[in-house]
Coordinates of C-alpha atoms in Angstrom, one line a residue:
Chain A
X288 CA 92.9 -27.0 79.3
X289 CA 95.6 -29.6 79.2
X290 CA 98.1 -30.5 76.8
X291 CA 95.6 -32.4 75.3
X292 CA 93.3 -28.9 75.0
X293 CA 90.2 -28.8 75.8
X294 CA 88.0 -31.6 75.9
X295 CA 84.8 -29.4 74.1
X296 CA 87.2 -29.4 70.8
X297 CA 87.9 -33.0 71.3
X298 CA 84.4 -33.7 71.4
X299 CA 82.7 -31.3 68.6
X300 CA 85.3 -33.5 66.6
X301 CA 85.1 -37.2 66.9
X302 CA 88.0 -37.4 69.2
X303 CA 89.0 -39.8 71.5
X304 CA 87.8 -38.6 74.8
X305 CA 90.0 -39.9 78.3
X306 CA 87.7 -40.5 80.9
X307 CA 87.8 -37.9 83.4
X308 CA 86.4 -35.9 81.1
X309 CA 83.1 -37.1 80.0
X310 CA 80.9 -36.2 82.8
X311 CA 77.6 -37.5 81.8
X312 CA 75.7 -39.7 84.0
X313 CA 73.6 -42.4 84.4
X314 CA 70.7 -39.5 84.1
X315 CA 71.8 -37.9 81.4
X316 CA 72.3 -40.7 79.5
X317 CA 69.1 -41.5 80.2
X318 CA 67.8 -37.8 79.8
X319 CA 69.2 -38.0 76.3
X320 CA 68.7 -40.6 74.5
X321 CA 65.0 -41.1 76.6
X322 CA 64.0 -37.0 75.4
X323 CA 66.2 -38.7 71.5
X324 CA 63.8 -41.6 70.6
X325 CA 60.2 -39.9 72.7
X326 CA 59.2 -37.9 69.2
X327 CA 56.3 -38.3 67.6
X328 CA 57.4 -40.0 65.3
X329 CA 57.1 -42.6 67.7
X330 CA 53.4 -42.5 66.2
X331 CA 54.4 -43.2 62.8
X332 CA 55.6 -46.7 64.2
X333 CA 52.7 -47.4 66.2
X334 CA 50.6 -47.5 63.3
X335 CA 52.7 -48.8 61.5
X336 CA 52.2 -52.2 63.9
X337 CA 48.3 -51.3 63.8
X338 CA 48.1 -52.5 60.1
X339 CA 48.8 -56.3 61.1
X340 CA 48.7 -56.6 64.6
X341 CA 45.3 -55.3 67.2
X342 CA 46.1 -53.3 70.1
X343 CA 46.0 -56.0 72.7
X344 CA 48.6 -58.2 70.9
X345 CA 50.1 -55.2 68.6
X346 CA 51.3 -54.2 72.6
X347 CA 53.7 -57.2 73.6
X348 CA 55.0 -56.9 69.7
X349 CA 55.5 -53.8 70.0
X350 CA 57.5 -54.4 73.8
X351 CA 59.3 -57.2 72.1
X352 CA 60.4 -55.8 68.6
X353 CA 61.6 -52.9 70.3
X354 CA 64.1 -54.7 72.9
X355 CA 65.3 -57.0 70.1
X356 CA 66.2 -53.4 68.1
X357 CA 67.8 -52.3 71.0
X358 CA 70.3 -56.3 71.5
X359 CA 71.4 -55.8 68.0
X360 CA 72.3 -51.6 68.3
X361 CA 73.8 -51.0 71.6
X362 CA 75.8 -54.8 70.9
X363 CA 77.4 -52.7 68.0
X364 CA 78.0 -49.7 68.9
X365 CA 78.1 -49.7 73.2
X366 CA 81.6 -51.3 73.8
X367 CA 83.9 -50.0 71.6
X368 CA 82.3 -46.2 71.6
X369 CA 82.0 -46.0 75.9
X370 CA 85.8 -47.7 75.9
X371 CA 87.5 -45.7 73.6
X372 CA 84.9 -42.4 73.6
X373 CA 84.8 -42.4 69.8
X374 CA 81.5 -42.0 67.9
X375 CA 79.8 -44.7 65.7
X376 CA 80.7 -43.4 62.4
X377 CA 84.9 -43.2 63.8
X378 CA 84.4 -47.4 64.8
X379 CA 82.1 -48.3 61.2
X380 CA 86.3 -47.3 59.8
X381 CA 87.7 -50.6 60.8
X382 CA 85.6 -52.5 59.3
X383 CA 84.3 -50.5 56.2
X384 CA 88.3 -48.5 55.4
X385 CA 88.8 -44.8 56.0
X386 CA 87.1 -43.9 53.3
X387 CA 84.3 -46.3 53.0
X388 CA 83.6 -45.3 56.2
X389 CA 82.2 -42.7 54.6
X390 CA 78.8 -45.1 53.4
X391 CA 78.9 -44.4 57.3
X392 CA 78.1 -40.9 57.5
X393 CA 75.2 -41.5 54.7
X394 CA 73.8 -43.7 56.5
X395 CA 73.7 -41.8 59.0
X396 CA 73.1 -38.6 57.3
X397 CA 69.1 -40.5 55.3
X398 CA 67.9 -41.6 58.3
X399 CA 68.2 -38.3 60.4
X400 CA 66.8 -36.2 57.3
X401 CA 63.6 -39.7 57.0
X402 CA 62.8 -39.3 60.0
X403 CA 62.9 -35.3 60.4
X404 CA 61.2 -35.8 57.0
X405 CA 57.8 -37.5 58.8
X406 CA 58.2 -34.3 61.5
X407 CA 57.7 -32.1 58.7
X408 CA 54.8 -34.0 57.4
X409 CA 52.9 -33.7 60.5
X410 CA 54.3 -30.1 61.2
X411 CA 52.4 -29.8 57.3
X412 CA 48.9 -31.2 59.3
X413 CA 48.5 -30.1 62.2
X414 CA 49.0 -26.7 60.5
X415 CA 46.5 -27.2 57.6
X416 CA 43.8 -29.2 60.4
X417 CA 44.5 -25.9 62.9
X418 CA 43.7 -23.8 59.6
X419 CA 40.5 -26.2 59.1
X420 CA 39.3 -26.7 62.1
X421 CA 39.3 -22.6 62.6
X422 CA 36.5 -21.8 59.1
X423 CA 40.1 -19.8 57.7
X424 CA 40.9 -22.4 54.8
X425 CA 38.3 -25.0 53.0
X426 CA 39.7 -29.0 53.6
X427 CA 39.6 -29.6 49.6
X428 CA 43.1 -27.2 50.0
X429 CA 44.4 -29.4 52.4
X430 CA 47.0 -32.0 51.0
X431 CA 48.6 -28.0 49.2
X432 CA 49.4 -26.3 52.3
X433 CA 50.7 -30.0 53.8
X434 CA 53.0 -29.4 51.4
X435 CA 54.1 -25.6 51.7
X436 CA 53.9 -25.2 55.6
X437 CA 55.3 -28.5 55.0
X438 CA 58.5 -27.1 53.2
X439 CA 58.6 -23.9 55.4
X440 CA 58.9 -25.8 58.9
X441 CA 62.0 -25.9 56.9
X442 CA 63.2 -22.6 57.2
X443 CA 62.0 -21.7 60.3
X444 CA 64.3 -25.4 61.8
X445 CA 66.9 -23.8 59.4
X446 CA 66.9 -20.1 61.4
X447 CA 67.0 -21.8 64.4
X448 CA 69.4 -24.1 64.4
X449 CA 71.5 -21.0 63.4
X450 CA 71.2 -20.2 67.1
X451 CA 74.0 -23.4 67.2
X452 CA 74.1 -26.9 69.4
X453 CA 73.8 -25.7 73.0
X454 CA 70.2 -24.9 71.9
X455 CA 69.2 -27.5 70.0
X456 CA 70.7 -29.3 72.9
X457 CA 68.5 -28.2 75.3
X458 CA 65.2 -28.9 73.6
X459 CA 65.6 -32.2 74.0
X460 CA 63.9 -33.0 77.5
X461 CA 61.2 -30.6 77.0
X462 CA 60.2 -32.1 74.0
X463 CA 60.1 -35.9 75.7
X464 CA 57.7 -33.6 78.4
X465 CA 55.7 -32.4 75.2
X466 CA 55.2 -35.7 73.5
X467 CA 54.4 -37.3 76.9
X468 CA 51.9 -35.2 78.2
X469 CA 50.2 -35.1 74.4
X470 CA 50.9 -39.0 74.2
X471 CA 48.5 -39.2 77.6
X472 CA 45.9 -36.6 76.1
X473 CA 45.6 -38.5 73.4
X474 CA 44.9 -41.7 75.7
X475 CA 41.9 -40.9 77.0
X476 CA 39.9 -38.8 74.0
X477 CA 40.3 -42.5 72.3
X478 CA 39.3 -43.4 75.6
X479 CA 37.1 -41.1 75.7
X480 CA 35.8 -41.7 72.2
X481 CA 35.2 -45.3 72.3
X482 CA 36.3 -46.9 75.8
X483 CA 38.5 -49.1 76.8
X484 CA 36.5 -52.0 75.2
X485 CA 36.4 -49.6 72.0
X486 CA 40.4 -49.8 71.8
X487 CA 40.9 -53.6 72.9
X488 CA 38.5 -55.3 70.8
X489 CA 39.5 -53.1 67.3
X490 CA 40.8 -55.0 64.7
X491 CA 44.9 -55.3 62.4
X492 CA 44.2 -52.4 59.8
X493 CA 45.2 -54.1 57.1
X494 CA 46.8 -57.7 58.6
X495 CA 47.9 -60.9 56.3
X496 CA 46.1 -64.1 55.8
X497 CA 49.2 -65.4 58.5
X498 CA 49.8 -64.9 62.1
X499 CA 53.4 -65.3 62.2
X500 CA 53.9 -62.9 59.2
X501 CA 51.7 -59.9 60.9
X502 CA 54.0 -60.5 64.2
X503 CA 57.1 -60.9 62.2
X504 CA 55.6 -57.7 60.5
X505 CA 54.8 -56.2 62.8
X506 CA 58.6 -56.5 65.5
X507 CA 60.2 -55.5 62.3
X508 CA 59.1 -52.0 62.1
X509 CA 60.6 -52.1 66.0
X510 CA 63.5 -53.4 65.2
X511 CA 63.5 -51.5 62.4
X512 CA 63.2 -48.1 64.1
X513 CA 65.3 -49.4 66.7
X514 CA 68.8 -49.5 64.0
X515 CA 68.4 -45.8 63.2
X516 CA 70.0 -45.7 67.2
X517 CA 73.0 -47.0 65.9
X518 CA 74.7 -42.9 65.7
X519 CA 72.7 -40.9 69.0
X520 CA 73.9 -44.2 70.7
X521 CA 77.8 -43.4 69.7
X522 CA 77.2 -40.1 70.6
X523 CA 75.6 -40.5 73.6
X524 CA 78.0 -43.4 75.1
X525 CA 81.1 -41.3 74.2
X526 CA 80.4 -38.9 76.7
X527 CA 79.8 -41.2 79.2
X528 CA 83.0 -42.6 82.1
X529 CA 81.0 -46.2 82.0
X530 CA 79.4 -48.2 79.8
X531 CA 78.3 -50.2 82.2
X532 CA 76.6 -46.6 83.9
X533 CA 76.1 -46.6 80.0
X534 CA 74.1 -49.7 80.0
X535 CA 70.8 -49.4 81.0
X536 CA 69.6 -46.4 80.5
X537 CA 70.5 -46.4 77.1
X538 CA 68.4 -49.9 77.2
X539 CA 65.5 -48.1 79.0
X540 CA 65.8 -44.9 77.2
X541 CA 65.7 -45.5 73.4
X542 CA 64.3 -48.6 73.1
X543 CA 61.5 -48.2 75.8
X544 CA 61.3 -44.9 75.2
X545 CA 60.3 -45.7 71.1
X546 CA 58.0 -49.1 72.6
X547 CA 56.0 -46.9 75.3
X548 CA 55.3 -44.2 72.8
X549 CA 54.3 -46.0 69.1
X550 CA 51.7 -47.6 72.0
X551 CA 49.9 -44.3 71.5
X552 CA 50.4 -44.4 67.8
X553 CA 49.1 -48.4 67.6
X554 CA 45.9 -47.9 70.1
X555 CA 44.9 -44.7 68.0
X556 CA 45.8 -46.5 64.4
X557 CA 43.2 -49.6 65.7
X558 CA 40.4 -48.0 67.0
X559 CA 40.2 -44.4 64.6
X560 CA 39.9 -45.5 61.2
X561 CA 42.5 -44.3 58.7
X562 CA 44.6 -42.4 60.7
X563 CA 47.9 -44.4 60.2
X564 CA 48.7 -43.6 64.0
X565 CA 48.9 -39.8 63.8
X566 CA 46.2 -38.0 65.7
X567 CA 46.3 -34.6 64.1
X568 CA 42.0 -35.2 62.8
X569 CA 41.1 -37.1 65.4
X570 CA 41.9 -34.3 68.1
X571 CA 39.6 -31.5 66.8
X572 CA 36.5 -34.0 66.3
X573 CA 37.6 -35.6 69.3
X574 CA 38.8 -32.8 71.9
X575 CA 37.2 -30.2 70.7
X576 CA 38.1 -26.7 69.1
X577 CA 40.1 -25.7 72.7
X578 CA 41.8 -28.6 73.3
X579 CA 42.2 -30.4 70.2
X580 CA 44.4 -26.3 69.5
X581 CA 45.6 -26.7 71.7
X582 CA 47.2 -29.9 71.1
X583 CA 48.3 -29.1 67.9
X584 CA 50.3 -26.4 68.8
X585 CA 51.8 -29.2 71.3
X586 CA 52.1 -31.3 68.4
X587 CA 54.2 -28.4 66.3
X588 CA 56.9 -27.6 69.2
X589 CA 57.7 -30.5 69.4
X590 CA 58.6 -31.5 65.7
X591 CA 60.1 -28.0 65.7
X592 CA 62.6 -29.7 68.1
X593 CA 62.9 -32.7 67.3
X594 CA 63.0 -31.7 63.9
X595 CA 65.8 -29.4 64.6
X596 CA 67.8 -32.2 66.3
X597 CA 68.0 -34.3 63.1
X598 CA 69.0 -31.3 60.4
X599 CA 71.9 -30.2 62.9
X600 CA 73.3 -34.3 63.3
X601 CA 72.6 -34.6 60.0
X602 CA 74.4 -31.5 58.8
X603 CA 77.2 -33.2 61.0
X604 CA 77.6 -36.3 59.5
X605 CA 77.7 -34.5 56.2
X606 CA 79.9 -32.2 57.8
X607 CA 82.8 -35.0 58.8
X608 CA 83.0 -35.5 54.1
X609 CA 86.3 -34.5 52.5
X610 CA 86.5 -30.6 51.9
X611 CA 83.0 -30.2 53.1
X612 CA 84.5 -28.6 56.5
X613 CA 85.1 -25.3 53.7
X614 CA 81.7 -24.7 53.1
X615 CA 80.4 -22.4 56.2
X616 CA 77.7 -23.6 58.3
X617 CA 74.4 -21.8 57.3
X618 CA 75.6 -23.6 53.5
X619 CA 75.6 -26.6 55.6
X620 CA 72.4 -26.7 56.7
X621 CA 70.8 -25.4 53.6
X622 CA 72.3 -27.8 51.6
X623 CA 72.0 -30.9 53.8
X624 CA 67.9 -29.7 54.1
X625 CA 67.4 -29.4 49.6
X626 CA 66.3 -32.8 49.5
X627 CA 64.3 -32.8 52.5
X628 CA 61.8 -29.9 50.8
X629 CA 61.7 -32.1 47.7
X630 CA 61.0 -34.5 49.1
X631 CA 58.3 -33.6 51.7
X632 CA 57.0 -31.7 48.3
X633 CA 56.7 -35.0 47.2
X634 CA 55.4 -37.1 50.0
X635 CA 52.9 -34.6 51.5
X636 CA 49.6 -36.2 51.7
X637 CA 51.2 -40.2 52.0
X638 CA 53.7 -39.8 54.7
X639 CA 52.8 -44.1 54.5
X640 CA 54.5 -44.6 51.5
X641 CA 57.2 -42.3 52.6
X642 CA 57.6 -44.3 55.8
X643 CA 57.1 -47.5 54.7
X644 CA 60.3 -46.6 52.2
X645 CA 62.4 -45.2 54.5
X646 CA 61.9 -47.9 57.6
X647 CA 62.6 -50.7 54.8
X648 CA 66.0 -48.7 54.1
X649 CA 66.4 -48.1 57.6
X650 CA 66.7 -52.3 58.2
X651 CA 68.4 -52.4 54.7
X652 CA 71.4 -50.2 56.0
X653 CA 71.7 -50.7 59.3
X654 CA 71.0 -54.4 60.0
X655 CA 74.4 -55.1 58.2
X656 CA 75.7 -52.7 59.5
X657 CA 75.9 -53.6 63.6
X658 CA 76.3 -57.5 62.1
X659 CA 79.4 -56.0 60.3
X660 CA 81.1 -54.4 63.7
X661 CA 79.9 -57.0 66.3
X662 CA 81.6 -59.5 64.4
X663 CA 84.9 -57.1 63.9
X664 CA 85.2 -56.5 67.7
X665 CA 84.2 -59.9 69.4
X666 CA 85.2 -62.2 67.3
X667 CA 88.4 -61.0 64.7
X668 CA 89.4 -58.3 66.9
X669 CA 88.8 -59.5 70.7
X670 CA 87.2 -56.1 71.3
X671 CA 90.9 -53.9 70.7
X672 CA 91.3 -51.0 67.8
X673 CA 94.5 -49.5 66.6
X674 CA 92.6 -45.9 67.8
X675 CA 96.0 -43.8 66.4
X676 CA 94.3 -45.7 62.7
X677 CA 90.9 -44.8 62.7
X678 CA 92.4 -41.0 62.7
X679 CA 95.3 -41.7 61.0
X680 CA 93.6 -41.0 57.0
X681 CA 96.1 -42.3 54.9
X682 CA 97.9 -45.6 53.7
X683 CA 99.3 -45.6 56.9
X684 CA 96.7 -46.7 58.7
X685 CA 96.0 -50.1 59.6
X686 CA 92.1 -49.0 58.5
X687 CA 93.2 -48.4 54.8
X688 CA 92.8 -51.7 53.4
X689 CA 92.3 -51.3 49.4
X690 CA 92.1 -47.4 48.7
X691 CA 90.8 -46.8 52.7
X692 CA 88.3 -49.1 51.1
X693 CA 88.0 -52.6 52.9
X694 CA 86.3 -55.1 51.2
X695 CA 85.4 -58.1 53.2
X696 CA 83.0 -55.2 54.9
X697 CA 81.6 -54.3 51.5
X698 CA 81.1 -57.7 51.1
X699 CA 79.7 -58.3 54.0
X700 CA 77.4 -55.1 53.8
X701 CA 76.4 -56.7 50.0
X702 CA 75.4 -60.1 51.2
X703 CA 73.4 -58.6 54.7
X704 CA 71.3 -55.7 52.0
X705 CA 70.6 -59.3 49.7
X706 CA 69.2 -61.1 52.6
X707 CA 66.5 -58.8 54.4
X708 CA 65.4 -57.7 50.0
X709 CA 65.0 -61.5 49.9
X710 CA 63.5 -62.0 52.7
X711 CA 61.2 -58.8 53.1
X712 CA 60.5 -56.8 49.9
X713 CA 61.3 -52.9 50.6
X714 CA 58.6 -52.3 47.9
X715 CA 55.8 -54.0 48.2
X716 CA 56.7 -55.3 51.7
X717 CA 55.8 -58.9 50.3
X718 CA 57.8 -61.6 52.5
X719 CA 59.6 -64.8 51.6
X720 CA 59.8 -67.4 54.3
X721 CA 61.7 -68.2 56.5
X722 CA 60.8 -63.9 57.1
X723 CA 57.6 -64.6 60.0
X724 CA 60.2 -66.9 62.1
X725 CA 62.8 -64.7 62.4
X726 CA 62.2 -60.9 60.7
X727 CA 64.9 -59.6 58.0
X728 CA 66.9 -57.6 60.1
X729 CA 68.0 -60.3 62.3
X730 CA 69.7 -63.4 59.7
X731 CA 70.4 -60.2 57.5
X732 CA 73.2 -59.4 60.5
X733 CA 74.3 -63.0 60.4
X734 CA 74.6 -63.0 57.1
X735 CA 76.7 -59.9 57.2
X736 CA 78.3 -60.9 59.8
X737 CA 79.3 -64.3 58.6
X738 CA 80.2 -63.5 56.0
X739 CA 82.6 -60.4 56.6
X740 CA 84.8 -63.0 59.1
X741 CA 85.0 -65.6 55.7
X742 CA 85.8 -62.8 53.7
X743 CA 88.5 -60.9 56.7
X744 CA 90.4 -64.7 57.0
X745 CA 90.6 -65.3 52.8
X746 CA 90.7 -62.3 51.4
X747 CA 92.6 -59.5 54.1
X748 CA 94.0 -61.0 57.3
X749 CA 96.4 -63.4 54.8
X750 CA 97.6 -60.0 52.6
X751 CA 98.1 -58.1 56.5
X752 CA 95.9 -55.6 55.3
X753 CA 93.9 -54.5 58.7
X754 CA 95.6 -55.0 61.1
X755 CA 94.2 -58.1 61.7
X756 CA 96.6 -60.6 64.4
X757 CA 98.8 -57.4 65.7
X758 CA 98.9 -55.6 68.8
X759 CA 98.5 -51.3 69.2
X760 CA 101.4 -50.9 71.5
X761 CA 100.5 -49.3 74.5
X762 CA 102.0 -46.3 76.9
X763 CA 102.5 -48.8 80.0
X764 CA 102.4 -51.9 81.1
X765 CA 99.8 -53.3 83.0
X766 CA 97.3 -52.0 80.6
X767 CA 93.7 -53.4 79.6
X768 CA 95.1 -53.3 75.9
X769 CA 98.5 -55.0 76.9
X770 CA 99.9 -57.3 74.0
X771 CA 98.6 -61.3 75.5
X772 CA 102.2 -63.1 75.4
X773 CA 103.3 -64.5 72.3
X774 CA 100.1 -62.6 70.2
X775 CA 102.2 -59.7 68.5
X776 CA 103.2 -60.2 65.0
X777 CA 106.5 -57.4 64.7
X778 CA 106.6 -53.9 63.7
X779 CA 104.0 -52.0 65.4
X780 CA 101.0 -50.6 64.2
X781 CA 102.1 -47.0 65.8
X782 CA 105.4 -45.6 64.5
X783 CA 106.5 -43.6 67.8
X784 CA 108.0 -44.9 70.9
X785 CA 105.4 -44.9 73.6
X786 CA 106.4 -42.6 76.2
X787 CA 106.6 -43.6 79.7
X788 CA 103.5 -42.8 82.0
X789 CA 105.4 -39.9 83.9
X790 CA 105.9 -38.7 80.3
X791 CA 102.5 -37.9 79.3
X792 CA 99.9 -35.6 80.7
X793 CA 97.8 -36.3 83.7
X794 CA 94.2 -35.2 82.2
X795 CA 92.3 -32.0 84.7
X796 CA 89.0 -32.5 85.6
X797 CA 85.9 -32.1 82.8
X798 CA 87.1 -29.0 80.6
X799 CA 84.0 -28.0 79.1
X800 CA 80.2 -29.4 80.2
X801 CA 80.3 -29.9 76.4
X802 CA 77.7 -33.5 76.4
Chain B
X73 CA 104.8 -41.7 53.6
X74 CA 101.7 -41.0 56.4
X75 CA 100.6 -37.2 57.0
X76 CA 100.9 -36.6 61.2
X77 CA 97.8 -36.2 62.9
X78 CA 97.5 -32.9 65.4
X79 CA 99.5 -32.6 67.9
X80 CA 96.8 -33.0 69.9
X81 CA 94.5 -35.8 68.8
X82 CA 98.5 -37.8 68.4
X83 CA 98.3 -37.6 72.5
X84 CA 94.5 -38.9 73.2
X85 CA 94.8 -42.1 70.1
X86 CA 98.0 -42.8 73.2
X87 CA 96.8 -42.0 75.9
X88 CA 93.2 -44.0 75.5
X89 CA 94.8 -47.3 75.4
X90 CA 95.5 -46.6 79.1
X91 CA 92.6 -48.8 80.9
X92 CA 92.5 -45.6 83.4
X93 CA 91.0 -43.4 80.3
X94 CA 89.2 -46.1 79.0
X95 CA 85.4 -46.3 79.7
X96 CA 84.6 -48.9 82.2
X97 CA 83.5 -51.8 80.0
X98 CA 80.6 -54.3 80.8
X99 CA 81.5 -57.1 83.0
X100 CA 80.0 -60.9 82.0
X101 CA 77.0 -60.2 84.2
X102 CA 75.8 -57.0 82.8
X103 CA 76.5 -59.5 79.1
X104 CA 74.6 -61.6 81.0
X105 CA 71.2 -59.9 81.5
X106 CA 71.6 -57.7 78.9
X107 CA 70.4 -60.9 77.2
X108 CA 67.7 -61.3 79.3
X109 CA 66.9 -58.4 78.6
X110 CA 67.0 -58.3 75.1
X111 CA 66.2 -62.0 73.9
X112 CA 64.8 -63.9 76.4
X113 CA 62.1 -60.9 78.1
X114 CA 61.6 -60.3 74.4
X115 CA 60.9 -64.0 73.9
X116 CA 58.4 -64.0 76.4
X117 CA 56.4 -61.4 75.7
X118 CA 55.6 -62.9 72.7
X119 CA 55.4 -66.4 73.4
X120 CA 52.3 -64.3 76.0
X121 CA 51.2 -62.1 72.7
X122 CA 50.4 -65.5 70.6
X123 CA 48.8 -67.3 73.1
X124 CA 46.3 -64.6 73.7

């Protein structure tokens, strides 16, 4: 351990990680990204695409949407999180303010729990289907069984999470393999049932009359789904020494992971009437009792593991709220899960209704945040943060703005939300032009970014708030963050005199294998 | 009046300003190929899909 303390402590507290402390290479980043993305929620995502497009056109839209989604969220997180070894929520303090960034925490909590709720509903369905298949329960009790099992599953997951973060993390790659095998078996069963032509010729479940609207809706599903990786990407790439080394593992692991995983849901959605991409019912009816039962057990194992990671991530986010860290870990994970129990009980029999609302939430919430972060990082701050101000939560922070909240950030955020809701009604899913040509997430992000830039220049920078126009004092010459000549305002942002290079402690090798 | 940060965090905030300690940044070529894969490729996929 150096004078800087252990890397593990820094990682868990969200403090900057030095390059020499970051142990994740390309393969580790890819595996972390792929195992997070490749979960059974992909079936629901693909099933949603099946409402709008057939298997053939849906395949193209799914892959295109996955890549477009990863464009936005990667630009908003990877450059800054990788540069400073910080996570996405900490990075958002520069745009939302030291207190305003609590909004980011709430969004991270909601997205992690939303995906987990979907998994709990799947778990309930899998158990109910097994009980019906083995004549243990009558199908008339199916819905009630899904609700009870879904809530019970939350308690089982809570018990497993108590074993700690390493136990949670180590499940990821296993789950990805399980889901990949399941996807292949489902595809084989599909081909066995309807043939390749049966899948290819199947039409969309409930398309709009206009083709462009169907394409935009299908692509929007994938964009919004990938925007929810906002927190995950920051957390993963800060453990890698190189943004260059993280870029393609993130694009392929998250982007194509979701895209390819969703294809199984798409094909199931169009070929199996009324499934919505959910294979639980179809697995037993087509695979027979033995294959169906084995696959449903696979589904349960995969969902338990993925839900563990979701609740773990949500709990970590909530513990960053003021005074939340005073709660014990047991109470934190329990209280974090209570809303999930209520929602699972309410939505257990209508997962698709829940998913449509959740999907709209992801787009509404994360598209504007991404637009604001991209505009701030690339246009206003010229790819530099005052790192100390990200952690200094009082008035001495450059990111304290007005009472800890950046009015420009919230103006941009509100503008982005308004644009999204105008283009795509999140409740009825009725769209307005030009949604069919632009989707809703991209215009929302762009408008949020533009409003943010204008608001900063009119409302924030002229009053000396936000550290705009200033450069952080650097500890030695010749560094990346050295101020350009003539571009420095009087008064350093960092109050302490910077030590000479020889006075700085030398960091040793990565102190732990935490990652 | 500013509250001081923990000493370890304070040092980390200073050290991370050094280019040697920061993550290796993306190059212009990285951004170019990234945009090709996430903008041009999707555009081609959509064009082909619509044409089918």
